[in-house]
């Protein structure tokens, strides 16, 4: 008892001198982050490609050697063809992604914060979700022709569904105790939405954005291969007609770089915006 009393009577140390008793490494967690861990799998894949090409395991008529691909990429860059195609594809993807994100977010907010809005919006969205966007291309061609608006709208249709689904889910899964606390404190609805609901839905929105980036590139590939007269997909189509495997691989590598770069940017935004969360990954 004396010992316990002594501990209770001892003056508390200043906060700055308090020991950090949080576990440095959780036994059940995934472990410490690996520096540049996301690149390890890519390096292994490239190494397998190099070894397979050098040893003859990969037929160059099926998959061009990596050094030949690099040489072809250099030739395309010198002629300006690769840059022109990349700019065209990048603009299409950015316009479709931006339009889809804006529409998907607005619809999710209206549907997530209003029962009336959900009744009007959620049903048609679920119908659209069950119809593959690529199946709508023939109808979009009839409505919009084969110009740039059709391509941008196709990409936007592929983007806004994952944005809507994950943002709407993030809005509806915020814990009810926050609403109870806000009502107890007399917080207005607009303040509650701005300071609690929207920040609480941010993880769902960013997850949907990662899926949206992938969907935009998938739609971009399809619209460029089928109906484009410019862009990376058009370059791949022409190369396929003439059996130029090296140019096809260059185009695929460009698509891969676009996807990896865009996903890395979204993940960086996610880490900065959600730095307050304590998860297994952190």
XYZ file of N, CA and C in Angstrom:
846
model
N 0.835 -1.203 0.000
C 0.000 0.000 0.000
C 0.864 1.244 0.000
N 1.963 1.177 0.825
C 2.871 2.323 0.878
C 3.486 2.604 -0.483
N 3.866 1.511 -1.140
C 4.459 1.673 -2.463
C 3.468 2.288 -3.433
N 2.223 1.804 -3.365
C 1.188 2.334 -4.245
C 0.943 3.802 -3.953
N 0.899 4.150 -2.634
C 0.685 5.546 -2.258
C 1.823 6.426 -2.733
N 3.031 5.865 -2.626
C 4.193 6.632 -3.079
C 4.145 6.908 -4.559
N 3.718 5.904 -5.318
C 3.587 6.116 -6.753
C 2.542 7.165 -7.070
N 1.419 7.123 -6.315
C 0.359 8.086 -6.557
C 0.782 9.484 -6.174
N 1.601 9.578 -5.118
C 2.007 10.891 -4.636
C 3.145 11.490 -5.432
N 3.825 10.665 -6.200
C 4.969 11.167 -6.958
C 4.503 12.169 -7.994
N 5.209 13.260 -8.140
C 4.795 14.272 -9.127
C 4.912 13.730 -10.541
N 3.949 14.118 -11.333
C 3.957 13.651 -12.723
C 5.055 14.365 -13.489
N 5.742 13.610 -14.361
C 6.793 14.207 -15.177
C 6.180 15.060 -16.272
N 6.878 16.077 -16.707
C 6.358 16.891 -17.818
C 6.094 16.023 -19.032
N 5.171 16.497 -19.865
C 4.780 15.728 -21.046
C 5.967 15.497 -21.968
N 6.863 16.472 -22.050
C 8.010 16.340 -22.953
C 8.951 15.246 -22.508
N 8.964 14.959 -21.149
C 9.870 13.942 -20.625
C 9.217 12.577 -20.510
N 7.916 12.484 -20.791
C 7.217 11.208 -20.661
C 7.749 10.212 -21.675
N 7.842 8.965 -21.255
C 8.341 7.924 -22.135
C 7.280 7.516 -23.140
N 7.704 7.256 -24.354
C 6.805 6.756 -25.392
C 6.745 5.241 -25.266
N 5.596 4.755 -24.773
C 5.468 3.325 -24.505
C 4.781 2.599 -25.653
N 4.545 3.264 -26.759
C 3.913 2.602 -27.891
C 4.854 1.568 -28.480
N 4.342 0.417 -28.886
C 5.225 -0.608 -29.452
C 5.867 -0.131 -30.736
N 7.164 -0.354 -30.847
C 7.882 0.054 -32.050
C 7.521 -0.846 -33.209
N 7.365 -2.109 -32.944
C 7.057 -3.047 -34.014
C 6.019 -4.041 -33.517
N 4.889 -4.088 -34.171
C 3.826 -4.992 -33.757
C 4.126 -6.409 -34.213
N 3.900 -7.340 -33.285
C 4.190 -8.741 -33.589
C 3.274 -9.273 -34.668
N 2.010 -8.817 -34.691
C 1.033 -9.329 -35.640
C 0.916 -8.457 -36.892
N 1.709 -7.435 -37.000
C 1.651 -6.562 -38.157
C 2.451 -7.104 -39.332
N 2.441 -6.391 -40.446
C 3.161 -6.857 -41.642
C 4.664 -6.650 -41.575
N 5.155 -5.978 -40.540
C 6.586 -5.753 -40.421
C 6.973 -4.351 -40.848
N 8.270 -4.071 -40.781
C 8.774 -2.758 -41.140
C 8.652 -2.517 -42.646
N 8.384 -1.267 -43.050
C 8.326 -0.967 -44.489
C 9.663 -1.250 -45.164
N 9.605 -1.758 -46.389
C 10.802 -2.033 -47.171
C 11.031 -0.861 -48.112
N 12.207 -0.297 -48.036
C 12.520 0.860 -48.877
C 12.460 0.466 -50.351
N 11.702 1.219 -51.128
C 11.497 0.951 -52.552
C 10.936 -0.461 -52.769
N 10.121 -0.918 -51.812
C 9.564 -2.270 -51.923
C 8.652 -2.446 -53.116
N 7.986 -1.358 -53.529
C 7.091 -1.475 -54.667
C 7.795 -1.732 -55.984
N 9.102 -1.474 -56.023
C 9.848 -1.669 -57.263
C 10.469 -3.060 -57.372
N 10.478 -3.797 -56.274
C 11.175 -5.086 -56.283
C 10.535 -6.050 -57.270
N 9.219 -6.169 -57.231
C 8.536 -7.080 -58.144
C 8.738 -6.697 -59.595
N 8.740 -5.376 -59.865
C 8.948 -4.915 -61.243
C 10.356 -5.254 -61.713
N 11.346 -5.064 -60.839
C 12.732 -5.387 -61.200
C 12.883 -6.877 -61.469
N 12.247 -7.704 -60.656
C 12.311 -9.156 -60.868
C 11.692 -9.535 -62.208
N 10.557 -8.909 -62.538
C 9.899 -9.195 -63.811
C 10.784 -8.784 -64.986
N 11.407 -7.608 -64.902
C 12.298 -7.155 -65.966
C 13.521 -8.067 -66.084
N 14.044 -8.505 -64.943
C 15.193 -9.409 -64.976
C 14.827 -10.730 -65.643
N 13.631 -11.241 -65.367
C 13.196 -12.479 -66.012
C 13.057 -12.287 -67.522
N 12.587 -11.121 -67.938
C 12.469 -10.806 -69.359
C 13.849 -10.775 -70.023
N 14.808 -10.127 -69.369
C 16.164 -10.037 -69.920
C 16.800 -11.418 -70.027
N 16.686 -12.200 -68.946
C 17.296 -13.535 -68.946
C 16.633 -14.426 -69.984
N 15.302 -14.383 -70.062
C 14.603 -15.206 -71.039
C 14.964 -14.851 -72.465
N 15.139 -13.553 -72.744
C 15.514 -13.132 -74.098
C 16.961 -13.492 -74.404
N 17.844 -13.331 -73.416
C 19.264 -13.612 -73.642
C 19.541 -15.094 -73.826
N 18.776 -15.942 -73.163
C 19.003 -17.382 -73.243
C 18.201 -18.051 -74.346
N 17.346 -17.302 -75.029
C 16.552 -17.871 -76.111
C 15.271 -18.534 -75.661
N 14.935 -18.448 -74.358
C 13.685 -19.043 -73.886
C 12.471 -18.304 -74.432
N 12.654 -17.025 -74.715
C 11.569 -16.218 -75.279
C 11.848 -15.971 -76.749
N 10.930 -16.375 -77.585
C 11.074 -16.168 -79.024
C 10.883 -14.685 -79.336
N 11.858 -14.034 -79.983
C 11.723 -12.599 -80.294
C 10.533 -12.286 -81.179
N 10.038 -13.278 -81.929
C 8.845 -13.035 -82.727
C 7.593 -12.966 -81.865
N 7.676 -13.544 -80.667
C 6.558 -13.494 -79.727
C 6.683 -12.314 -78.780
N 7.879 -12.119 -78.226
C 8.134 -11.006 -77.307
C 9.517 -10.448 -77.618
N 9.552 -9.221 -78.090
C 10.805 -8.592 -78.508
C 11.758 -8.439 -77.325
N 13.055 -8.540 -77.598
C 14.069 -8.379 -76.556
C 14.010 -6.973 -75.971
N 14.310 -6.830 -74.682
C 14.228 -5.501 -74.048
C 15.173 -4.481 -74.671
N 16.376 -4.908 -75.103
C 17.297 -3.955 -75.718
C 16.776 -3.461 -77.075
N 16.061 -4.341 -77.779
C 15.451 -3.913 -79.045
C 14.307 -2.934 -78.787
N 13.561 -3.176 -77.729
C 12.481 -2.265 -77.359
C 13.039 -0.888 -77.016
N 14.149 -0.851 -76.272
C 14.776 0.423 -75.931
C 15.236 1.158 -77.188
N 15.817 0.418 -78.116
C 16.273 1.030 -79.367
C 15.093 1.589 -80.158
N 14.009 0.818 -80.221
C 12.814 1.283 -80.934
C 12.215 2.508 -80.259
N 12.195 2.506 -78.928
C 11.679 3.670 -78.197
C 12.514 4.909 -78.503
N 13.838 4.739 -78.567
C 14.695 5.865 -78.914
C 14.404 6.399 -80.301
N 14.183 5.500 -81.248
C 13.851 5.928 -82.617
C 12.527 6.689 -82.653
N 11.516 6.188 -81.917
C 10.212 6.858 -81.877
C 10.312 8.229 -81.213
N 11.180 8.339 -80.200
C 11.360 9.631 -79.528
C 12.054 10.623 -80.460
N 13.059 10.150 -81.174
C 13.774 11.037 -82.104
C 12.852 11.581 -83.193
N 11.937 10.749 -83.642
C 11.009 11.200 -84.691
C 9.856 12.028 -84.129
N 9.689 12.039 -82.799
C 8.599 12.791 -82.176
C 7.279 12.060 -82.160
N 7.231 10.881 -82.725
C 5.972 10.141 -82.816
C 5.482 9.701 -81.442
N 6.414 9.259 -80.584
C 6.016 8.762 -79.269
C 5.493 9.901 -78.397
N 6.163 11.040 -78.409
C 5.707 12.170 -77.598
C 4.331 12.657 -78.028
N 4.127 12.738 -79.335
C 2.829 13.193 -79.844
C 1.713 12.246 -79.421
N 1.961 10.952 -79.551
C 0.946 9.966 -79.161
C 0.705 10.007 -77.660
N 1.782 10.188 -76.881
C 1.647 10.219 -75.424
C 0.836 11.424 -74.966
N 1.081 12.579 -75.562
C 0.325 13.783 -75.202
C -1.157 13.605 -75.531
N -1.441 13.045 -76.699
C -2.838 12.823 -77.091
C -3.541 11.886 -76.116
N -2.901 10.770 -75.796
C -3.500 9.808 -74.868
C -3.631 10.394 -73.472
N -2.624 11.149 -73.033
C -2.675 11.743 -71.704
C -3.807 12.735 -71.551
N -4.038 13.547 -72.577
C -5.135 14.515 -72.529
C -6.480 13.802 -72.477
N -6.637 12.756 -73.288
C -7.900 11.996 -73.265
C -8.154 11.398 -71.886
N -7.124 10.760 -71.339
C -7.290 10.111 -70.038
C -7.570 11.140 -68.947
N -6.875 12.274 -68.975
C -7.061 13.292 -67.942
C -8.459 13.908 -68.009
N -8.931 14.211 -69.224
C -10.271 14.792 -69.361
C -11.345 13.815 -68.891
N -11.237 12.559 -69.323
C -12.225 11.563 -68.898
C -12.174 11.310 -67.411
N -10.955 11.223 -66.854
C -10.816 10.988 -65.420
C -11.373 12.155 -64.622
N -11.031 13.380 -65.022
C -11.528 14.544 -64.289
C -13.040 14.639 -64.331
N -13.640 14.433 -65.513
C -15.095 14.497 -65.633
C -15.756 13.412 -64.795
N -15.226 12.204 -64.862
C -15.808 11.105 -64.098
C -15.698 11.303 -62.598
N -14.573 11.850 -62.145
C -14.391 12.082 -60.704
C -15.369 13.137 -60.195
N -15.522 14.213 -60.938
C -16.436 15.284 -60.520
C -17.873 14.771 -60.463
N -18.312 14.094 -61.532
C -19.693 13.597 -61.575
C -19.919 12.549 -60.501
N -18.999 11.603 -60.374
C -19.154 10.547 -59.378
C -19.189 11.082 -57.960
N -18.339 12.063 -57.661
C -18.301 12.635 -56.318
C -19.582 13.391 -55.998
N -20.058 14.211 -56.938
C -21.293 14.972 -56.705
C -22.485 14.043 -56.485
N -22.592 13.019 -57.332
C -23.704 12.079 -57.175
C -23.603 11.330 -55.845
N -22.389 10.967 -55.434
C -22.217 10.246 -54.177
C -22.588 11.116 -52.983
N -22.215 12.395 -53.028
C -22.542 13.297 -51.926
C -24.053 13.495 -51.823
N -24.698 13.732 -52.952
C -26.154 13.922 -52.934
C -26.856 12.657 -52.452
N -26.436 11.511 -52.968
C -27.071 10.255 -52.589
C -26.726 9.844 -51.163
N -25.500 10.133 -50.731
C -25.075 9.708 -49.401
C -25.638 10.544 -48.279
N -25.980 11.798 -48.561
C -26.453 12.701 -47.513
C -27.955 12.923 -47.540
N -28.643 12.300 -48.493
C -30.089 12.513 -48.603
C -30.769 11.209 -49.005
N -31.813 10.856 -48.278
C -32.572 9.659 -48.637
C -33.308 9.857 -49.958
N -33.776 11.075 -50.199
C -34.435 11.358 -51.469
C -33.444 11.234 -52.615
N -32.260 11.804 -52.409
C -31.234 11.697 -53.433
C -30.834 10.259 -53.697
N -30.749 9.456 -52.628
C -30.402 8.049 -52.800
C -31.484 7.316 -53.595
N -32.736 7.642 -53.327
C -33.833 6.984 -54.042
C -33.796 7.287 -55.531
N -33.378 8.492 -55.884
C -33.360 8.887 -57.290
C -32.082 8.462 -58.010
N -30.973 8.409 -57.293
C -29.671 8.238 -57.939
C -29.136 6.825 -57.841
N -29.264 6.193 -56.665
C -28.554 4.935 -56.433
C -29.023 3.821 -57.361
N -30.331 3.747 -57.628
C -30.841 2.694 -58.505
C -30.248 2.747 -59.902
N -30.331 3.905 -60.592
C -29.713 3.983 -61.922
C -28.216 3.715 -61.917
N -27.525 4.129 -60.853
C -26.078 3.863 -60.785
C -25.820 2.363 -60.706
N -26.625 1.656 -59.927
C -26.437 0.210 -59.819
C -26.741 -0.482 -61.149
N -27.724 0.039 -61.895
C -27.989 -0.505 -63.230
C -26.796 -0.285 -64.138
N -26.247 0.941 -64.113
C -25.053 1.222 -64.916
C -23.882 0.343 -64.480
N -23.770 0.092 -63.195
C -22.676 -0.737 -62.675
C -22.739 -2.147 -63.246
N -23.943 -2.652 -63.475
C -24.101 -4.015 -63.990
C -23.880 -4.104 -65.498
N -23.819 -2.958 -66.169
C -23.586 -2.940 -67.615
C -22.145 -2.521 -67.861
N -21.309 -3.352 -68.452
C -19.924 -2.944 -68.726
C -19.886 -1.696 -69.607
N -19.025 -0.770 -69.241
C -18.923 0.470 -70.014
C -18.554 0.192 -71.464
N -17.704 -0.801 -71.686
C -17.256 -1.105 -73.040
C -18.415 -1.595 -73.913
N -19.452 -2.151 -73.270
C -20.616 -2.589 -74.045
C -21.436 -1.415 -74.550
N -21.212 -0.230 -73.986
C -21.954 0.955 -74.412
C -21.300 1.675 -75.591
N -20.113 1.237 -75.987
C -19.381 1.935 -77.047
C -20.173 2.000 -78.361
N -20.796 0.897 -78.820
C -21.582 1.021 -80.068
C -22.680 2.072 -79.979
N -23.351 2.143 -78.827
C -24.406 3.144 -78.660
C -23.820 4.554 -78.612
N -22.682 4.710 -77.936
C -22.038 6.019 -77.859
C -21.563 6.483 -79.235
N -21.128 5.544 -80.062
C -20.707 5.906 -81.421
C -21.898 6.428 -82.221
N -23.070 5.773 -82.034
C -24.274 6.242 -82.737
C -24.681 7.626 -82.259
N -24.535 7.893 -80.972
C -24.951 9.174 -80.421
C -23.943 10.286 -80.683
N -22.641 9.979 -80.503
C -21.620 11.023 -80.491
C -20.636 10.940 -81.654
N -20.733 9.896 -82.483
C -19.752 9.719 -83.537
C -18.476 9.095 -82.995
N -17.393 9.192 -83.761
C -16.134 8.567 -83.349
C -15.075 9.613 -82.998
N -15.509 10.834 -82.723
C -14.576 11.897 -82.382
C -14.143 11.850 -80.926
N -13.496 12.920 -80.495
C -12.966 12.992 -79.139
C -14.050 12.968 -78.060
N -15.222 13.620 -78.249
C -16.234 13.558 -77.190
C -16.631 12.123 -76.821
N -16.762 11.253 -77.825
C -17.117 9.864 -77.529
C -16.052 9.203 -76.666
N -14.791 9.449 -76.963
C -13.700 8.822 -76.211
C -13.668 9.325 -74.768
N -13.829 10.640 -74.595
C -13.803 11.218 -73.245
C -14.997 10.734 -72.422
N -16.174 10.699 -73.038
C -17.371 10.247 -72.323
C -17.234 8.772 -71.934
N -16.669 7.951 -72.810
C -16.475 6.532 -72.488
C -15.572 6.376 -71.278
N -14.485 7.130 -71.242
C -13.574 7.060 -70.094
C -14.273 7.545 -68.825
N -15.049 8.642 -68.939
C -15.756 9.171 -67.777
C -16.776 8.174 -67.236
N -17.467 7.466 -68.122
C -18.440 6.458 -67.679
C -17.759 5.311 -66.943
N -16.539 4.983 -67.345
C -15.806 3.924 -66.656
C -15.268 4.399 -65.318
N -15.109 5.715 -65.158
C -14.489 6.267 -63.953
C -15.491 6.547 -62.849
N -16.659 7.100 -63.201
C -17.513 7.646 -62.155
C -18.164 6.570 -61.285
N -18.295 5.338 -61.792
C -18.925 4.289 -60.981
C -18.069 3.924 -59.760
N -16.775 3.596 -59.894
C -15.997 3.308 -58.680
C -15.893 4.504 -57.743
N -15.832 5.718 -58.297
C -15.803 6.898 -57.431
C -17.101 6.981 -56.624
N -18.225 6.791 -57.304
C -19.519 6.863 -56.620
C -19.646 5.774 -55.555
N -19.340 4.541 -55.921
C -19.542 3.412 -54.999
C -18.731 3.590 -53.722
N -17.453 3.891 -53.849
C -16.592 3.964 -52.662
C -16.840 5.235 -51.853
N -17.137 6.347 -52.521
C -17.435 7.577 -51.778
C -18.761 7.451 -51.052
N -19.759 6.899 -51.719
C -21.068 6.690 -51.085
C -20.927 5.751 -49.883
N -20.156 4.701 -50.038
C -19.948 3.779 -48.921
C -19.220 4.461 -47.770
N -18.232 5.311 -48.099
C -17.531 6.043 -47.049
C -18.441 6.992 -46.294
N -19.372 7.621 -46.999
C -20.315 8.529 -46.348
C -21.267 7.787 -45.423
N -21.722 6.625 -45.852
C -22.735 5.900 -45.087
C -22.158 5.044 -43.958
N -20.867 4.837 -43.925
C -20.271 3.989 -42.884
C -19.583 4.795 -41.788
N -19.777 6.112 -41.777
C -19.255 6.920 -40.672
C -20.013 6.559 -39.403
N -19.308 6.379 -38.309
C -19.917 5.899 -37.059
C -20.969 6.890 -36.548
N -22.088 6.330 -36.083
C -23.199 7.149 -35.613
C -22.887 7.949 -34.367
N -21.869 7.542 -33.605
C -21.564 8.271 -32.369
C -21.076 9.692 -32.660
N -20.507 9.900 -33.861
C -20.090 11.246 -34.214
C -21.306 12.157 -34.399
N -22.364 11.609 -35.006
C -23.594 12.390 -35.158
C -24.217 12.686 -33.794
N -24.197 11.702 -32.902
C -24.744 11.917 -31.562
C -23.968 12.996 -30.814
N -22.639 12.944 -30.931
C -21.813 13.951 -30.276
C -22.065 15.334 -30.863
N -22.203 15.407 -32.200
C -22.443 16.695 -32.850
C -23.791 17.272 -32.421
N -24.820 16.415 -32.298
C -26.118 16.890 -31.852
C -26.062 17.376 -30.410
N -25.285 16.674 -29.577
C -25.149 17.086 -28.180
C -24.481 18.451 -28.077
N -23.494 18.690 -28.951
C -22.770 19.968 -28.923
C -23.487 21.065 -29.686
N -24.599 20.723 -30.334
C -25.351 21.733 -31.068
C -24.714 22.142 -32.379
N -23.964 21.252 -33.010
C -23.308 21.555 -34.282
C -24.356 21.584 -35.385
N -24.259 22.568 -36.252
C -25.205 22.670 -37.357
C -24.937 21.580 -38.387
N -25.921 21.361 -39.269
C -25.774 20.307 -40.278
C -24.649 20.626 -41.261
N -24.547 21.871 -41.671
C -23.491 22.229 -42.614
C -22.113 22.043 -41.996
N -21.949 22.420 -40.743
C -20.660 22.218 -40.059
C -20.364 20.731 -39.872
N -21.391 19.959 -39.568
C -21.202 18.517 -39.397
C -20.753 17.875 -40.706
N -21.373 18.275 -41.796
C -21.000 17.728 -43.101
C -19.579 18.136 -43.457
N -19.245 19.407 -43.226
C -17.937 19.919 -43.642
C -16.798 19.379 -42.781
N -17.008 19.242 -41.483
C -15.914 18.896 -40.590
C -15.875 17.421 -40.180
N -16.971 16.702 -40.383
C -17.016 15.305 -39.951
C -17.288 14.360 -41.122
N -18.370 14.624 -41.856
C -18.790 13.676 -42.882
C -17.797 13.606 -44.038
N -17.457 14.763 -44.609
C -16.563 14.766 -45.763
C -15.160 14.247 -45.419
N -14.537 14.685 -44.314
C -13.249 14.070 -43.956
C -13.363 12.578 -43.672
N -14.490 12.153 -43.082
C -14.672 10.731 -42.798
C -14.822 9.895 -44.054
N -15.343 10.510 -45.124
C -15.511 9.789 -46.385
C -14.259 9.821 -47.255
N -13.232 10.560 -46.842
C -12.039 10.706 -47.654
C -11.337 9.374 -47.943
N -11.212 8.450 -46.972
C -10.578 7.159 -47.302
C -11.308 6.414 -48.408
N -12.644 6.420 -48.386
C -13.402 5.753 -49.437
C -13.221 6.426 -50.775
N -13.206 7.765 -50.773
C -13.016 8.496 -52.029
C -11.654 8.188 -52.649
N -10.609 8.175 -51.842
C -9.266 7.923 -52.377
C -9.121 6.485 -52.861
N -9.770 5.544 -52.170
C -9.764 4.165 -52.660
C -10.473 4.079 -54.006
N -11.617 4.759 -54.117
C -12.320 4.793 -55.395
C -11.507 5.456 -56.484
N -10.688 6.457 -56.096
C -9.849 7.138 -57.082
C -8.791 6.199 -57.651
N -8.269 5.321 -56.820
C -7.280 4.355 -57.321
C -7.920 3.406 -58.333
N -9.125 2.940 -58.032
C -9.840 2.095 -58.996
C -10.200 2.899 -60.252
N -10.520 4.168 -60.072
C -10.909 5.005 -61.208
C -9.746 5.209 -62.170
N -8.538 5.368 -61.637
C -7.362 5.529 -62.494
C -7.170 4.296 -63.365
N -7.289 3.124 -62.752
C -7.163 1.882 -63.524
C -8.258 1.769 -64.577
N -9.486 2.116 -64.202
C -10.600 2.044 -65.150
C -10.416 3.012 -66.307
N -9.859 4.193 -66.014
C -9.661 5.175 -67.085
C -8.645 4.675 -68.104
N -7.591 4.020 -67.641
C -6.589 3.491 -68.576
C -7.153 2.330 -69.387
N -7.974 1.495 -68.754
C -8.600 0.394 -69.481
C -9.503 0.928 -70.592
N -10.325 1.918 -70.262
C -11.201 2.508 -71.276
C -10.389 3.226 -72.351
N -9.292 3.863 -71.945
C -8.436 4.552 -72.910
C -7.872 3.579 -73.936
N -7.391 2.435 -73.454
C -6.839 1.432 -74.364
C -7.891 1.006 -75.380
N -9.098 0.740 -74.907
C -10.144 0.228 -75.795
C -10.538 1.268 -76.841
N -10.799 2.508 -76.418
C -11.258 3.510 -77.385
C -10.161 3.871 -78.384
N -8.899 3.776 -77.959
C -7.817 4.104 -78.885
C -7.545 2.970 -79.863
N -7.720 1.750 -79.415
C -7.472 0.615 -80.310
C -8.596 0.477 -81.328
N -9.832 0.811 -80.922
C -10.975 0.573 -81.804
C -11.216 1.723 -82.778
N -11.270 2.935 -82.281
C -11.768 4.021 -83.122
C -10.861 5.243 -83.200
N -9.620 5.161 -82.746
C -8.775 6.352 -82.719
C -7.954 6.482 -83.988
N -7.587 7.704 -84.292
C -6.672 7.974 -85.402
C -5.369 8.580 -84.881
N -5.226 8.622 -83.552
C -4.007 9.122 -82.926
C -3.935 8.552 -81.517
N -2.774 8.685 -80.891
C -2.608 8.175 -79.544
C -1.808 6.887 -79.508
N -1.503 6.450 -78.297
C -0.703 5.233 -78.108
C -1.428 4.014 -78.671
N -2.742 3.937 -78.449
C -3.497 2.796 -78.950
C -3.490 2.722 -80.462
N -3.592 3.874 -81.117
C -3.531 3.900 -82.575
C -2.160 3.447 -83.065
N -1.109 3.857 -82.373
C 0.234 3.426 -82.727
C 0.378 1.909 -82.596
N -0.211 1.338 -81.546
C -0.164 -0.108 -81.354
C -0.937 -0.823 -82.451
N -2.093 -0.274 -82.826
C -2.909 -0.898 -83.870
C -2.166 -0.935 -85.197
N -1.547 0.169 -85.571
C -0.775 0.200 -86.806
C 0.386 -0.792 -86.764
N 1.063 -0.871 -85.622
C 2.173 -1.807 -85.489
C 1.687 -3.248 -85.581
N 0.496 -3.522 -85.058
C -0.056 -4.876 -85.146
C -0.348 -5.254 -86.590
N -0.817 -4.299 -87.377
C -1.120 -4.579 -88.790
C 0.137 -4.952 -89.575
N 1.284 -4.395 -89.166
C 2.533 -4.659 -89.882
C 3.443 -5.644 -89.138
N 2.937 -6.247 -88.063
C 3.718 -7.235 -87.323
C 4.924 -6.667 -86.605
N 4.865 -5.392 -86.197
C 5.987 -4.745 -85.502
C 5.838 -4.943 -83.990
N 6.316 -6.085 -83.519
C 6.156 -6.429 -82.102
C 6.866 -5.439 -81.199
N 7.998 -4.921 -81.636
C 8.756 -4.011 -80.791
C 7.961 -2.733 -80.490
N 7.270 -2.189 -81.481
C 6.466 -0.989 -81.259
C 5.271 -1.302 -80.358
N 4.703 -2.484 -80.519
C 3.590 -2.890 -79.650
C 4.044 -2.917 -78.192
N 5.218 -3.497 -77.949
C 5.730 -3.576 -76.579
C 6.032 -2.182 -76.041
N 6.572 -1.292 -76.887
C 6.818 0.080 -76.449
C 5.512 0.736 -76.003
N 4.452 0.558 -76.784
C 3.160 1.120 -76.399
C 2.636 0.546 -75.098
N 2.804 -0.759 -74.907
C 2.350 -1.385 -73.663
C 3.146 -0.879 -72.467
N 4.440 -0.677 -72.655
C 5.277 -0.142 -71.578
C 4.835 1.274 -71.213
N 4.483 2.065 -72.222
C 4.006 3.428 -71.959
C 2.705 3.389 -71.158
N 1.783 2.519 -71.553
C 0.545 2.366 -70.789
C 0.848 1.966 -69.336
N 1.787 1.040 -69.167
C 2.146 0.595 -67.820
C 2.736 1.740 -67.004
N 3.598 2.532 -67.620
C 4.200 3.665 -66.911
C 3.139 4.695 -66.520
N 2.175 4.933 -67.418
C 1.088 5.848 -67.081
C 0.304 5.348 -65.868
N -0.019 4.055 -65.866
C -0.791 3.500 -64.762
C -0.038 3.517 -63.448
N 1.234 3.114 -63.483
C 2.032 3.070 -62.253
C 2.245 4.477 -61.701
N 2.521 5.434 -62.591
C 2.747 6.807 -62.148
C 1.485 7.408 -61.538
N 0.359 7.222 -62.212
C -0.898 7.765 -61.695
C -1.257 7.147 -60.353
N -1.073 5.833 -60.219
C -1.381 5.168 -58.953
C -0.447 5.646 -57.850
N 0.827 5.872 -58.174
C 1.779 6.363 -57.177
C 1.392 7.753 -56.689
N 0.916 8.597 -57.607
C 0.487 9.940 -57.221
C -0.709 9.863 -56.280
N -1.677 9.004 -56.598
C -2.858 8.864 -55.735
C -2.466 8.322 -54.372
N -1.556 7.357 -54.332
C -1.117 6.798 -53.049
C -0.373 7.840 -52.225
N 0.402 8.705 -52.884
C 1.080 9.779 -52.161
C 0.064 10.743 -51.563
N -0.944 11.102 -52.349
C -2.005 11.977 -51.830
C -2.705 11.303 -50.653
N -2.936 10.000 -50.775
C -3.601 9.258 -49.700
C -2.789 9.286 -48.418
N -1.469 9.097 -48.527
C -0.630 9.124 -47.328
C -0.623 10.504 -46.679
N -0.599 11.551 -47.496
C -0.588 12.903 -46.941
C -1.939 13.278 -46.338
N -3.016 12.953 -47.050
C -4.345 13.350 -46.597
C -4.829 12.536 -45.402
N -4.366 11.295 -45.300
C -4.834 10.405 -44.224
C -3.720 10.084 -43.241
N -2.827 11.035 -43.048
C -1.707 10.799 -42.127
C -2.172 10.631 -40.686
N -3.399 11.048 -40.383
C -3.933 10.936 -39.032
C -4.346 9.509 -38.688
N -4.498 8.644 -39.669
C -4.940 7.280 -39.396
C -3.778 6.415 -38.896
N -4.071 5.552 -37.938
C -3.087 4.574 -37.471
C -3.569 3.194 -37.946
N -2.872 2.629 -38.902
C -3.245 1.353 -39.482
C -2.056 0.410 -39.384
N -2.262 -0.847 -39.806
C -1.160 -1.803 -39.817
C -0.045 -1.350 -40.763
N -0.445 -0.734 -41.878
C 0.568 -0.302 -42.841
C 1.425 0.836 -42.294
N 0.860 1.655 -41.391
C 1.623 2.765 -40.839
C 2.365 2.384 -39.583
